[in-house]
Coordinates of C-alpha atoms in Angstrom, one line a residue:
M67 CA -10.3 -2.7 -14.9
K68 CA -7.6 -4.2 -17.4
R69 CA -7.8 -8.0 -17.3
I70 CA -4.4 -9.7 -17.2
S71 CA -4.0 -12.9 -18.0
V72 CA -0.9 -15.0 -17.1
R73 CA -0.1 -18.3 -19.1
L74 CA 2.4 -20.7 -17.9
S75 CA 5.3 -20.6 -21.3
S76 CA 8.8 -20.8 -22.2
H77 CA 9.2 -17.8 -23.6
P78 CA 8.3 -14.6 -21.7
H79 CA 5.1 -13.3 -22.7
S80 CA 4.0 -9.9 -22.5
D81 CA 1.1 -10.0 -20.1
V82 CA 3.4 -11.4 -17.4
P83 CA 2.9 -8.7 -14.7
D84 CA 5.6 -6.3 -13.4
R85 CA 6.4 -8.0 -10.1
V86 CA 5.6 -11.5 -9.1
I87 CA 5.8 -12.8 -5.7
V88 CA 6.2 -16.4 -4.9
I89 CA 4.8 -17.1 -1.5
G90 CA 3.8 -20.1 0.8
H91 CA 1.3 -20.2 3.7
K92 CA 2.0 -18.7 7.3
N93 CA 4.2 -19.7 9.9
P94 CA 6.4 -21.4 6.9
D95 CA 7.7 -25.1 7.0
T96 CA 10.5 -26.3 4.9
D97 CA 8.3 -27.7 1.9
S98 CA 6.4 -24.2 1.8
I99 CA 9.6 -22.0 1.8
A100 CA 11.4 -24.8 -0.7
A101 CA 8.8 -24.7 -3.0
A102 CA 8.5 -21.1 -3.3
T103 CA 12.0 -20.6 -3.9
G104 CA 12.3 -23.5 -6.5
Y105 CA 9.1 -22.1 -8.7
A106 CA 10.3 -18.6 -8.4
E107 CA 13.4 -20.2 -10.1
L108 CA 11.3 -22.2 -12.5
K109 CA 9.5 -18.7 -13.5
S110 CA 12.7 -17.1 -13.9
Q111 CA 14.0 -19.7 -16.8
L112 CA 10.6 -19.4 -18.5
G113 CA 11.4 -15.7 -19.0
W114 CA 9.3 -14.0 -15.9
T115 CA 11.0 -10.9 -15.0
G116 CA 10.6 -9.4 -11.5
V117 CA 10.0 -12.8 -10.0
S118 CA 11.3 -13.4 -6.6
A119 CA 10.3 -15.8 -3.6
A120 CA 9.5 -14.7 0.0
C121 CA 8.5 -16.4 3.5
A122 CA 4.8 -15.5 5.4
G123 CA 7.1 -16.0 8.3
L124 CA 10.1 -16.7 10.1
P125 CA 11.9 -20.0 8.7
G126 CA 12.5 -22.7 11.3
E127 CA 15.7 -24.1 12.1
R128 CA 15.5 -27.6 9.7
T129 CA 14.7 -24.9 7.1
E130 CA 17.8 -22.8 7.7
F131 CA 20.0 -26.2 8.0
L132 CA 19.2 -27.3 4.5
F133 CA 19.2 -24.0 2.7
N134 CA 22.8 -23.8 4.6
R135 CA 23.9 -27.2 3.0
F136 CA 23.1 -26.1 -0.2
N137 CA 23.8 -22.8 0.1
V138 CA 21.1 -21.5 -1.3
A139 CA 20.0 -17.9 0.0
L140 CA 16.5 -17.7 2.5
P141 CA 13.8 -15.8 1.0
P142 CA 13.5 -12.6 2.5
V143 CA 10.6 -12.3 4.9
L144 CA 7.4 -10.5 4.0
T145 CA 4.9 -10.3 6.6
D146 CA 2.3 -8.5 4.7
V147 CA 1.4 -7.6 1.1
H148 CA -1.0 -5.1 1.5
P149 CA -1.7 -2.6 -1.3
R150 CA -0.1 0.4 -0.3
V151 CA -0.1 4.3 -1.6
S152 CA 3.5 3.7 -2.5
D153 CA 2.2 1.1 -4.9
V154 CA -0.2 3.4 -6.8
L155 CA 1.7 6.6 -6.5
D156 CA 2.3 9.7 -9.1
S157 CA 5.5 10.3 -7.9
N158 CA 6.2 12.9 -10.6
P159 CA 2.8 15.4 -10.4
Q160 CA 2.4 18.9 -11.5
V161 CA 3.2 21.2 -8.8
I162 CA 3.1 24.6 -8.1
S163 CA 5.9 26.5 -6.4
A164 CA 5.3 29.2 -3.7
G165 CA 5.8 32.5 -5.0
H166 CA 3.7 31.4 -8.2
T167 CA 0.5 33.0 -8.7
L168 CA -2.8 31.5 -8.4
L169 CA -3.5 32.3 -12.5
E170 CA -0.5 30.2 -13.0
A171 CA -2.1 27.5 -10.8
M172 CA -5.3 27.6 -12.9
A173 CA -3.3 27.0 -16.0
L174 CA -1.6 24.0 -14.7
L175 CA -4.8 22.7 -13.1
Q176 CA -6.2 22.9 -16.7
R177 CA -3.4 21.4 -18.2
A178 CA -3.2 18.4 -15.9
R179 CA -7.1 18.3 -15.9
R180 CA -7.2 18.6 -12.6
H181 CA -9.2 19.9 -9.7
R182 CA -6.7 20.3 -7.3
I183 CA -2.3 20.9 -7.2
P184 CA 0.0 20.5 -4.6
V185 CA 1.8 23.8 -3.8
V186 CA 5.7 23.5 -2.7
D187 CA 8.5 25.5 -1.7
S188 CA 12.2 25.7 -3.0
K189 CA 13.2 22.4 -1.4
R190 CA 9.7 20.6 -2.3
T191 CA 8.8 20.8 1.3
Y192 CA 4.7 20.4 1.0
L193 CA 2.6 23.7 1.8
G194 CA -1.0 22.9 0.9
M195 CA -3.2 22.8 -2.0
V196 CA -5.0 24.6 -4.5
S197 CA -8.3 23.1 -5.0
L198 CA -10.8 24.5 -7.9
F199 CA -13.7 22.9 -5.7
D200 CA -12.6 25.2 -2.2
L201 CA -11.9 28.4 -4.7
A202 CA -15.4 28.0 -5.7
D203 CA -16.6 27.5 -2.2
R204 CA -15.2 30.8 -1.7
L205 CA -17.1 32.6 -4.6
V206 CA -20.2 31.3 -3.4
L207 CA -20.1 31.5 0.5
H208 CA -18.3 34.5 1.0
A209 CA -21.1 37.1 1.0
A210 CA -20.2 40.7 -1.0
D211 CA -19.5 44.0 1.2
P212 CA -21.5 46.9 -0.3
G213 CA -19.3 48.7 -1.7
L214 CA -17.6 51.3 -4.3
D215 CA -17.7 48.4 -7.2
G216 CA -20.1 46.0 -5.5
G217 CA -17.1 44.4 -4.3
G218 CA -17.0 42.1 -1.0
G219 CA -14.9 39.5 0.9
G220 CA -12.4 36.7 -0.6
L221 CA -12.4 35.9 -4.0
I222 CA -15.5 38.0 -4.9
G223 CA -14.1 41.0 -2.6
R224 CA -12.3 43.8 -2.7
E225 CA -9.0 43.2 -0.7
V226 CA -6.0 40.8 -2.2
K227 CA -3.0 40.1 -1.0
T228 CA -0.2 40.2 -3.7
S229 CA 3.2 42.1 -4.5
L230 CA 3.3 44.8 -7.6
S231 CA 5.3 41.8 -9.6
H232 CA 2.8 39.7 -9.1
I233 CA 0.1 42.1 -10.7
L234 CA 2.7 42.9 -13.3
E235 CA 2.7 39.5 -14.4
V236 CA -0.8 38.7 -14.1
L237 CA -1.9 41.9 -15.9
R238 CA 0.9 41.4 -18.4
A239 CA 1.6 45.5 -17.7
S240 CA 4.0 47.8 -18.0
A241 CA 5.6 49.5 -15.1
L242 CA 5.7 53.2 -15.5
S243 CA 6.5 54.3 -11.8
L244 CA 7.4 51.4 -9.7
Y245 CA 8.0 51.1 -5.8
R246 CA 8.6 48.0 -3.7
E247 CA 7.4 45.5 -6.3
W248 CA 8.3 42.3 -4.2
H249 CA 6.7 43.1 -1.1
V250 CA 3.7 41.3 -0.7
E251 CA 0.8 43.5 0.9
R252 CA -2.8 43.4 1.2
L253 CA -4.4 45.9 -0.8
G254 CA -8.2 47.2 -1.0
V255 CA -9.1 47.3 -4.9
Y256 CA -11.4 50.5 -6.1
V257 CA -12.7 51.0 -9.5
G258 CA -12.9 55.0 -10.8
A259 CA -16.2 54.6 -12.3
M260 CA -17.9 57.4 -10.7
S261 CA -17.3 61.3 -10.2
E262 CA -14.3 63.0 -9.1
A263 CA -16.0 64.5 -6.3
T264 CA -17.7 60.9 -5.0
L265 CA -14.4 59.2 -5.4
R266 CA -12.7 61.8 -3.4
R267 CA -15.3 61.8 -0.6
R268 CA -14.9 57.8 -0.7
L269 CA -11.3 57.2 -0.9
S270 CA -10.7 59.8 1.9
T271 CA -11.7 57.1 4.4
R272 CA -9.5 54.9 3.0
D273 CA -5.2 54.1 4.2
P274 CA -4.0 55.6 0.8
K275 CA -1.2 53.2 1.6
V276 CA -2.8 50.2 0.8
T277 CA -5.4 51.4 -2.2
A278 CA -5.1 50.4 -5.7
L279 CA -7.4 52.1 -8.7
V280 CA -8.3 51.0 -11.3
V281 CA -9.4 53.6 -14.1
G282 CA -9.2 54.0 -17.7
D283 CA -8.6 57.2 -19.8
R284 CA -9.9 59.3 -17.0
H285 CA -7.0 61.8 -16.6
E286 CA -8.6 63.8 -13.8
I287 CA -8.8 60.5 -11.6
H288 CA -5.1 60.0 -12.7
K289 CA -4.3 63.5 -11.3
L290 CA -6.4 62.2 -8.1
A291 CA -4.7 59.3 -7.4
V292 CA -1.6 60.7 -7.2
E293 CA -2.8 63.8 -5.5
M294 CA -4.0 61.3 -2.9
K295 CA -0.6 59.1 -2.5
L296 CA -2.3 55.9 -3.3
R297 CA 0.0 52.9 -3.0
L298 CA -0.8 51.8 -6.4
L299 CA -2.7 53.4 -9.7
I300 CA -3.6 50.9 -12.5
V301 CA -4.6 52.5 -16.0
T302 CA -6.5 50.1 -18.3
G303 CA -7.0 49.9 -21.7
N304 CA -3.1 51.0 -22.1
F305 CA -4.5 54.3 -21.9
P306 CA -1.6 56.9 -21.6
V307 CA -1.0 59.0 -18.7
D308 CA 0.1 62.5 -18.5
E309 CA 4.2 62.7 -17.7
K310 CA 3.6 65.8 -15.3
V311 CA 1.5 63.2 -13.6
L312 CA 4.1 60.4 -13.8
Q313 CA 6.8 63.0 -12.6
K314 CA 4.1 63.7 -9.5
A315 CA 3.6 59.8 -9.1
R316 CA 7.5 59.2 -8.7
A317 CA 7.8 61.7 -5.9
A318 CA 4.9 60.7 -4.1
G319 CA 6.2 57.2 -4.3
T320 CA 3.0 56.0 -6.0
S321 CA 3.3 53.0 -8.6
V322 CA 1.3 53.4 -12.0
L323 CA 0.9 50.3 -13.9
Q324 CA -0.4 50.2 -17.7
T325 CA -2.5 47.0 -18.7
P326 CA -4.5 46.2 -22.2
F327 CA -7.5 44.6 -20.2
D328 CA -10.5 46.4 -19.8
S329 CA -11.3 47.9 -16.0
G330 CA -13.2 44.4 -15.7
T331 CA -10.7 41.9 -16.8
T332 CA -8.0 43.9 -14.6
V333 CA -10.3 43.7 -11.4
R334 CA -11.0 39.9 -12.0
R335 CA -7.1 39.0 -12.6
L336 CA -6.3 40.7 -9.6
K337 CA -7.5 38.8 -7.8
F338 CA -5.7 35.7 -9.6
S339 CA -2.2 37.9 -9.1
T340 CA -2.4 36.6 -4.9
P341 CA 0.5 33.7 -4.2
A342 CA -0.6 30.3 -4.5
E343 CA 0.5 29.6 -1.1
L344 CA -2.2 32.7 0.5
M345 CA -5.0 30.4 -1.0
L346 CA -4.4 27.1 0.5
Q347 CA -7.6 24.6 1.1
E348 CA -7.8 24.3 4.7
D349 CA -7.7 20.5 5.7
A350 CA -5.7 19.1 3.1
D351 CA -3.8 17.1 5.5
P352 CA -1.8 14.4 3.6
L353 CA -1.3 11.0 3.1
R354 CA 1.8 8.9 3.6
A355 CA 3.4 6.3 1.4
D356 CA 3.2 3.1 3.6
E357 CA -0.8 3.9 4.0
K358 CA -2.6 0.5 3.1
L359 CA -5.1 1.1 0.1
S360 CA -7.9 -0.8 1.9
D361 CA -8.0 1.8 4.9
L362 CA -8.2 4.7 2.2
R363 CA -10.5 3.5 -0.2
E364 CA -14.1 3.9 1.4
I365 CA -12.5 7.3 2.8
L366 CA -11.4 8.8 -0.3
A367 CA -14.4 7.5 -1.9
N368 CA -16.4 9.8 -0.1
E369 CA -14.1 12.8 -0.7
R370 CA -15.3 15.5 -3.3
E371 CA -11.7 15.5 -4.5
E372 CA -9.8 13.8 -6.5
V373 CA -6.5 14.1 -6.0
F374 CA -4.5 13.5 -2.7
P375 CA -0.8 14.6 -1.7
V376 CA 1.2 12.5 -0.4
V377 CA 4.4 13.2 1.9
D378 CA 7.1 11.8 3.6
S379 CA 8.5 11.3 6.9
R380 CA 10.2 14.9 6.4
G381 CA 7.1 16.8 4.9
K382 CA 8.5 16.6 1.5
L383 CA 6.0 15.9 -1.1
D384 CA 6.4 12.5 -2.3
G385 CA 3.3 12.5 -5.1
I386 CA 0.0 12.5 -5.6
L387 CA -2.6 9.9 -5.2
T388 CA -6.0 9.9 -7.5
K389 CA -8.9 8.0 -7.1
D390 CA -8.3 6.5 -10.9
S391 CA -5.1 5.1 -9.8
L392 CA -7.6 3.2 -7.0
E393 CA -8.7 1.2 -9.5
R394 CA -5.8 0.6 -11.8
D395 CA -4.6 -2.6 -11.3
L396 CA -1.7 -3.2 -8.7
P397 CA 2.1 -3.8 -10.1
L398 CA 2.3 -6.7 -7.9
K399 CA 0.8 -10.1 -8.0
L400 CA 0.9 -13.3 -6.3
I401 CA 1.6 -17.3 -6.5
L402 CA 0.5 -19.2 -3.7
V403 CA 2.5 -22.3 -3.0
D404 CA 1.8 -24.9 -0.6
H405 CA -1.9 -23.7 0.5
N406 CA -5.1 -22.1 -1.1
E407 CA -6.9 -20.7 1.4
L408 CA -6.9 -16.8 2.4
G409 CA -6.6 -17.7 5.6
Q410 CA -3.4 -19.3 5.6
A411 CA -1.8 -16.5 3.2
V412 CA -0.2 -13.7 4.2
D413 CA -1.8 -10.6 5.5
G414 CA -3.0 -8.7 2.6
A415 CA -3.4 -11.3 -0.3
A416 CA -7.1 -10.8 -0.4
D417 CA -6.2 -7.2 -1.5
V418 CA -3.6 -8.9 -4.5
P419 CA -4.2 -10.4 -7.6
V420 CA -3.6 -14.1 -7.0
I421 CA -2.4 -15.7 -10.7
E422 CA -1.4 -19.2 -9.7
I423 CA -1.6 -21.6 -6.9
L424 CA 0.5 -24.9 -7.0
D425 CA -0.7 -26.8 -3.8
H426 CA -1.3 -30.7 -2.7
H427 CA -3.8 -29.6 0.6
R428 CA -7.7 -29.6 0.4
I429 CA -9.2 -26.6 -1.8
G430 CA -10.5 -23.7 0.3
V431 CA -9.5 -20.9 -2.5
Q432 CA -12.3 -18.4 -2.7
Q433 CA -13.6 -17.2 -5.9
T434 CA -11.0 -15.1 -8.0
Q435 CA -12.2 -12.7 -10.7
T436 CA -10.2 -13.8 -13.7
P437 CA -9.3 -17.5 -14.7
I438 CA -5.8 -18.5 -12.8
T439 CA -3.4 -21.3 -13.4
F440 CA -4.3 -23.9 -10.3
I441 CA -2.6 -26.8 -9.7
N442 CA -3.7 -28.8 -6.8
E443 CA -3.0 -32.9 -6.8
V444 CA -2.5 -35.7 -4.6
V445 CA 1.0 -35.7 -4.2
G446 CA 2.9 -35.8 -0.4
S447 CA 5.1 -32.5 -0.9
S448 CA 4.5 -29.3 -2.7
C449 CA 8.4 -29.7 -4.0
T450 CA 7.2 -32.7 -5.4
L451 CA 5.0 -30.5 -7.8
V452 CA 7.6 -27.6 -8.6
T453 CA 10.1 -30.8 -9.7
E454 CA 7.6 -31.8 -12.0
Q455 CA 6.8 -28.5 -13.4
F456 CA 10.6 -28.0 -14.0
R457 CA 10.7 -31.2 -15.9
R458 CA 6.9 -30.9 -18.0
F459 CA 8.5 -27.4 -19.7
G460 CA 11.9 -29.0 -20.1
K461 CA 14.0 -27.2 -17.3
T462 CA 16.5 -28.5 -14.9
P463 CA 16.8 -27.2 -11.5
P464 CA 20.4 -26.0 -10.6
A465 CA 22.0 -28.0 -8.0
P466 CA 21.6 -26.3 -5.1
I467 CA 18.0 -25.6 -6.3
A468 CA 17.3 -29.2 -6.3
G469 CA 19.1 -29.8 -3.2
I470 CA 16.6 -28.1 -1.6
L471 CA 13.7 -29.2 -3.1
M472 CA 15.0 -32.9 -2.3
G473 CA 14.6 -31.1 1.4
G474 CA 11.4 -30.3 1.2
V475 CA 10.0 -33.5 -0.3
I476 CA 11.9 -35.0 2.8
T477 CA 10.5 -33.4 5.6
D478 CA 7.3 -32.9 4.0
T479 CA 6.6 -37.1 3.8
L480 CA 9.0 -37.6 6.7
M481 CA 11.3 -39.5 4.0
L482 CA 8.6 -41.1 2.3
R483 CA 7.2 -42.7 5.6
S484 CA 4.2 -40.4 6.0
P485 CA 0.6 -41.7 4.6
T486 CA 0.9 -38.8 2.6
S487 CA 3.7 -40.1 0.5
T488 CA 3.2 -41.4 -3.0
P489 CA 5.5 -42.8 -5.8
R490 CA 5.5 -39.6 -7.5
D491 CA 7.0 -38.1 -4.3
A492 CA 9.6 -41.1 -4.4
A493 CA 10.4 -40.5 -8.0
A494 CA 11.1 -37.2 -7.4
I495 CA 13.7 -37.6 -4.8
E496 CA 14.9 -40.1 -7.2
Y497 CA 15.2 -37.3 -9.9
L498 CA 16.7 -34.8 -7.2
K499 CA 19.8 -36.8 -5.9
E500 CA 21.3 -36.9 -9.1
L501 CA 21.0 -33.4 -9.7
C502 CA 22.5 -32.3 -6.2
G503 CA 24.8 -35.4 -5.7
A504 CA 23.2 -35.9 -1.9
D505 CA 22.1 -38.8 -0.3
P506 CA 18.5 -38.5 0.6
K507 CA 18.7 -40.6 3.5
E508 CA 21.9 -39.4 4.7
L509 CA 20.4 -36.0 4.1
S510 CA 17.2 -36.8 5.8
A511 CA 19.2 -38.2 9.2
H512 CA 21.1 -34.5 9.1
I513 CA 17.8 -32.8 9.0
F514 CA 15.5 -34.4 11.4
A515 CA 18.6 -34.4 14.0
V516 CA 18.7 -30.7 14.1
G517 CA 17.8 -29.4 17.5
S518 CA 14.1 -29.6 19.3
R519 CA 11.6 -26.9 18.8
I520 CA 10.1 -27.7 21.8
A521 CA 13.5 -27.3 23.8
A522 CA 14.4 -24.1 21.5
Q523 CA 11.1 -22.3 21.6
S524 CA 8.6 -20.9 23.8
A525 CA 5.5 -23.0 24.4
R526 CA 3.5 -20.2 22.1
E527 CA 5.9 -20.2 19.2
V528 CA 5.7 -24.2 19.3
L529 CA 1.8 -24.0 19.3
T530 CA 1.7 -21.1 16.5
A531 CA 4.7 -22.0 14.0
D532 CA 2.5 -24.3 12.0
K533 CA -1.0 -23.8 13.5
K534 CA -4.1 -24.7 10.9
A535 CA -7.5 -23.3 11.3
Y536 CA -10.5 -25.0 10.6
N537 CA -14.1 -24.7 10.7
T538 CA -16.9 -27.0 10.7
A539 CA -20.8 -26.2 10.2
K540 CA -20.6 -26.9 14.5
Y541 CA -17.1 -26.1 15.6
K542 CA -14.0 -23.9 15.3
F543 CA -10.6 -25.3 15.8
A544 CA -7.3 -25.5 15.3
L545 CA -4.4 -28.2 14.7
S546 CA -0.3 -27.8 14.9
Q547 CA 2.2 -30.4 14.6
I548 CA 5.9 -30.7 15.2
E549 CA 8.4 -33.1 14.2
E550 CA 10.9 -34.6 17.1
V551 CA 13.4 -36.9 17.5
G552 CA 11.5 -39.3 20.7
F553 CA 9.2 -37.4 23.3
E554 CA 11.6 -36.4 26.4
N555 CA 11.2 -32.7 25.2
F556 CA 7.5 -32.9 24.9
L557 CA 7.1 -35.0 27.9
Q558 CA 9.0 -32.3 30.2
H559 CA 7.4 -29.4 28.6
R560 CA 4.3 -30.8 28.3
G561 CA 2.4 -28.7 31.4
E562 CA 3.2 -25.1 29.7
L563 CA 2.2 -26.4 26.2
L564 CA -1.0 -27.7 27.8
R565 CA -1.6 -24.3 29.5
E566 CA -0.7 -22.5 26.4
I567 CA -3.1 -24.4 24.4
K568 CA -6.1 -23.4 26.6
A569 CA -4.7 -19.6 26.5
L570 CA -5.0 -20.3 22.8
R571 CA -8.1 -21.4 22.8
R572 CA -9.6 -19.3 24.9
E573 CA -8.0 -16.0 23.1
D574 CA -9.5 -17.4 19.4
H575 CA -12.6 -18.9 20.8
L576 CA -12.1 -22.0 19.4
D577 CA -13.9 -25.3 20.6
F578 CA -11.2 -27.7 19.9
V579 CA -6.8 -27.2 20.0
G580 CA -4.6 -29.9 19.6
L581 CA -0.8 -30.5 19.1
L582 CA 0.2 -33.1 17.4
I583 CA 3.8 -34.1 18.4
T584 CA 5.2 -36.7 15.6
D585 CA 8.4 -39.0 16.4
V586 CA 9.6 -39.0 12.9
M587 CA 12.2 -42.2 13.6
R588 CA 9.3 -44.3 15.5
E589 CA 6.8 -43.1 12.9
T590 CA 4.4 -42.7 16.0
S591 CA 2.6 -39.5 17.1
M592 CA 0.9 -38.1 20.6
M593 CA -1.9 -35.9 21.0
L594 CA -1.9 -32.6 23.6
C595 CA -5.4 -31.1 23.5
A596 CA -7.8 -28.7 25.0
G597 CA -11.3 -28.7 23.9
E598 CA -15.1 -29.5 24.6
R599 CA -15.8 -32.5 26.3
R600 CA -18.4 -33.9 24.0
I601 CA -15.2 -33.8 21.4
L602 CA -12.8 -35.3 23.7
D603 CA -15.1 -38.1 24.4
R604 CA -15.6 -39.2 21.3
I605 CA -11.8 -39.5 20.6
T606 CA -11.5 -43.2 20.8
Y607 CA -7.8 -43.8 20.6
T608 CA -6.0 -44.6 23.9
R609 CA -6.0 -41.8 26.6
L610 CA -2.8 -41.1 28.5
D611 CA -4.4 -38.6 31.0
E612 CA -6.8 -36.0 30.7
S613 CA -5.1 -34.0 27.6
T614 CA -2.8 -36.7 26.0
F615 CA -3.7 -39.2 23.5
D616 CA -1.1 -41.8 22.1
L617 CA -1.7 -41.9 18.4
P618 CA 0.3 -45.0 16.8
G619 CA 0.8 -44.9 13.2
I620 CA -0.5 -40.9 13.1
L621 CA 2.4 -39.5 10.9
S622 CA 0.0 -36.8 8.8
R623 CA -2.1 -34.2 9.9
K624 CA -3.9 -33.6 6.9
K625 CA -4.2 -37.0 5.6
Q626 CA -4.8 -38.8 9.2
L627 CA -5.7 -36.6 12.2
L628 CA -7.8 -33.9 10.0
P629 CA -10.2 -36.5 8.7
Y630 CA -10.8 -38.6 11.8
L631 CA -11.5 -35.2 13.7
L632 CA -13.7 -33.9 11.2
K633 CA -15.7 -37.7 11.4
V634 CA -15.2 -37.0 15.5
M635 CA -17.3 -33.7 14.8
S636 CA -19.8 -34.2 12.8

C-alpha cells in the first residue's frame, strides 16, 4: 500500500490527499464545529485543495446563532465516512456489448488482463458477466456426448447458438450462399470426416433445418449437404465449391460459407461465435455504489473472481470493483479536531486514514499505520489551538472565521470562567476580537442567552447531544453536559430526564449515567444521575434527593467532574 505523508506547509505539496474532511466529534458542540471550520480555512490558505469541514451531527442552537452572527455557512452534516464502493469504483471499464461474439469478449479480456467482463445492452443496462472461470467450468464439467465428431454438450458439445452473421465474422468467411444471416438459432455442428454412406445415415436422423456441416475439399459431401437441404455448409481451407452445387444450394436455401481455417480450428472457433449475452455466468449479482467496503471485504476475498459489476438503481452499469482496488489508498482522508478517540468520531472513521489530530482532551487514540501530525495541548478550547496554528504559519483568519473561533473559545471556557481555561485561551480571545470587531463579553451574553436546550429538546436529545462514554477497569459509564441560565427548566423537566437516564443506562448496559447541568451565569452545577449503589454512595457532594447532587463550583466535565468520578470508581 502506498504510504501517504502529509506535512504542514505554507505551500502546496504533492503528498496532500485528493480530499480531506476536517471534522469534530459526534454530538458536536460549538467549539468542535467552529474549530473544524477554522482549521479547514487554514489548510486552504496553506495551499491544500479538496479540504472541507463537516459536522458529525446536527449543530445546536447556540452554534447556529454564532455562525449566523458572523454570516458563516455551517458545514454539512456527515453522519458517516464509511468507504463505499463508489470511492474505489472503476467507472470506465472494458465492456462487451450485446450482439458481439464470445470471441470478441475473450479478446477484450486478454487486452484488459482480466478474468471477467460485464455485458451491457445499447443503453448500458447490465446484463451479466462473461467469466473465464465459468467458461472453464463448462469445459470441464459438461460430459462429452458420444457422436460423430466426439462432441458433447456445453462448450465442448456439438450444439452452438449463434447467427450466420456471427459465424461469418468469427471464421473470417466468405458467403457463397446466404439466407437469414441475422437470425440467432441453435445449430448442431457435424464434421464430414467419414464415408459418404456413413455420414448420410447419421445425418438422416437429424433435423436438416438446424444442422451445420463442416467439411474440406470433399465434393461428394458438398453435394450431400445440398441434397439433404442442410441449414449450413462450411467449407474449410478456402477449398472451392462447384458452381452447380452452389446453384442447387441457393435454390434449396442452404447457406454455404468458405473459411480459410482448417476443420479443427473451424469447429473450435464456431463455439465462440455465440453472442456474449447468451454465455453469461450464473449468480453474477451486481454490487451497488453505496455499499460499504467493510461489509464486502471478507465476502469478496473468498470469491475466486477478481472483477465485480456495480449498477445503479435503474440497473445501468456504474462500473466495476476489483480486488486490487480494495487495497488502494482511499481518496478520502480525515483530520479530527476536538477529539482523538474513535468511539467519539464520526461513524466509519476507523476505516478511513486519519492524517492529523488537533485536540485538548485526554489521549485515547488508537494505533495508526503511519506517523501523523498530532497536536494535543492543555488549553480550554480547540479553537484556541486553531488560532495558534494560524499565527504559527503566518496566516490570518478572515473576520467571520475569527468571529466563530472566538465564539468557540467563549463557549468551551464559559467565557474564561471554566477551570479548564488557560492564559492561552485569554490570549486567543484578545487576538480574535481585533480581527472580527466583536466584543467578547457582549458576544458571550448573546450566546448563553440562546434558548434552553432542556425546554426545546426531548429528554433523549438532551442526554445524547453531548454524551461521552468512558471505561475503567471495572465500570462503563457516560456523562453528558448542558449549559443553562438558571436551573428552572431543569427542575421542571427533572422527572422525564431521570426516566431517560435510567432507560439509557439499561440500553447501553452502563454502570453509571450522569447529566451535568451547568448554570453559566452563577458558575455552579447540579448532577442528575443513575447507577450502581456502590458508586452513588461514594459521591461526597451534597445529595439533594435520591438522584440529584449539588456540585458548587463544578463547571468542567473534563477537568473537574470526570477526574472526581474516576477516583470514586477506583
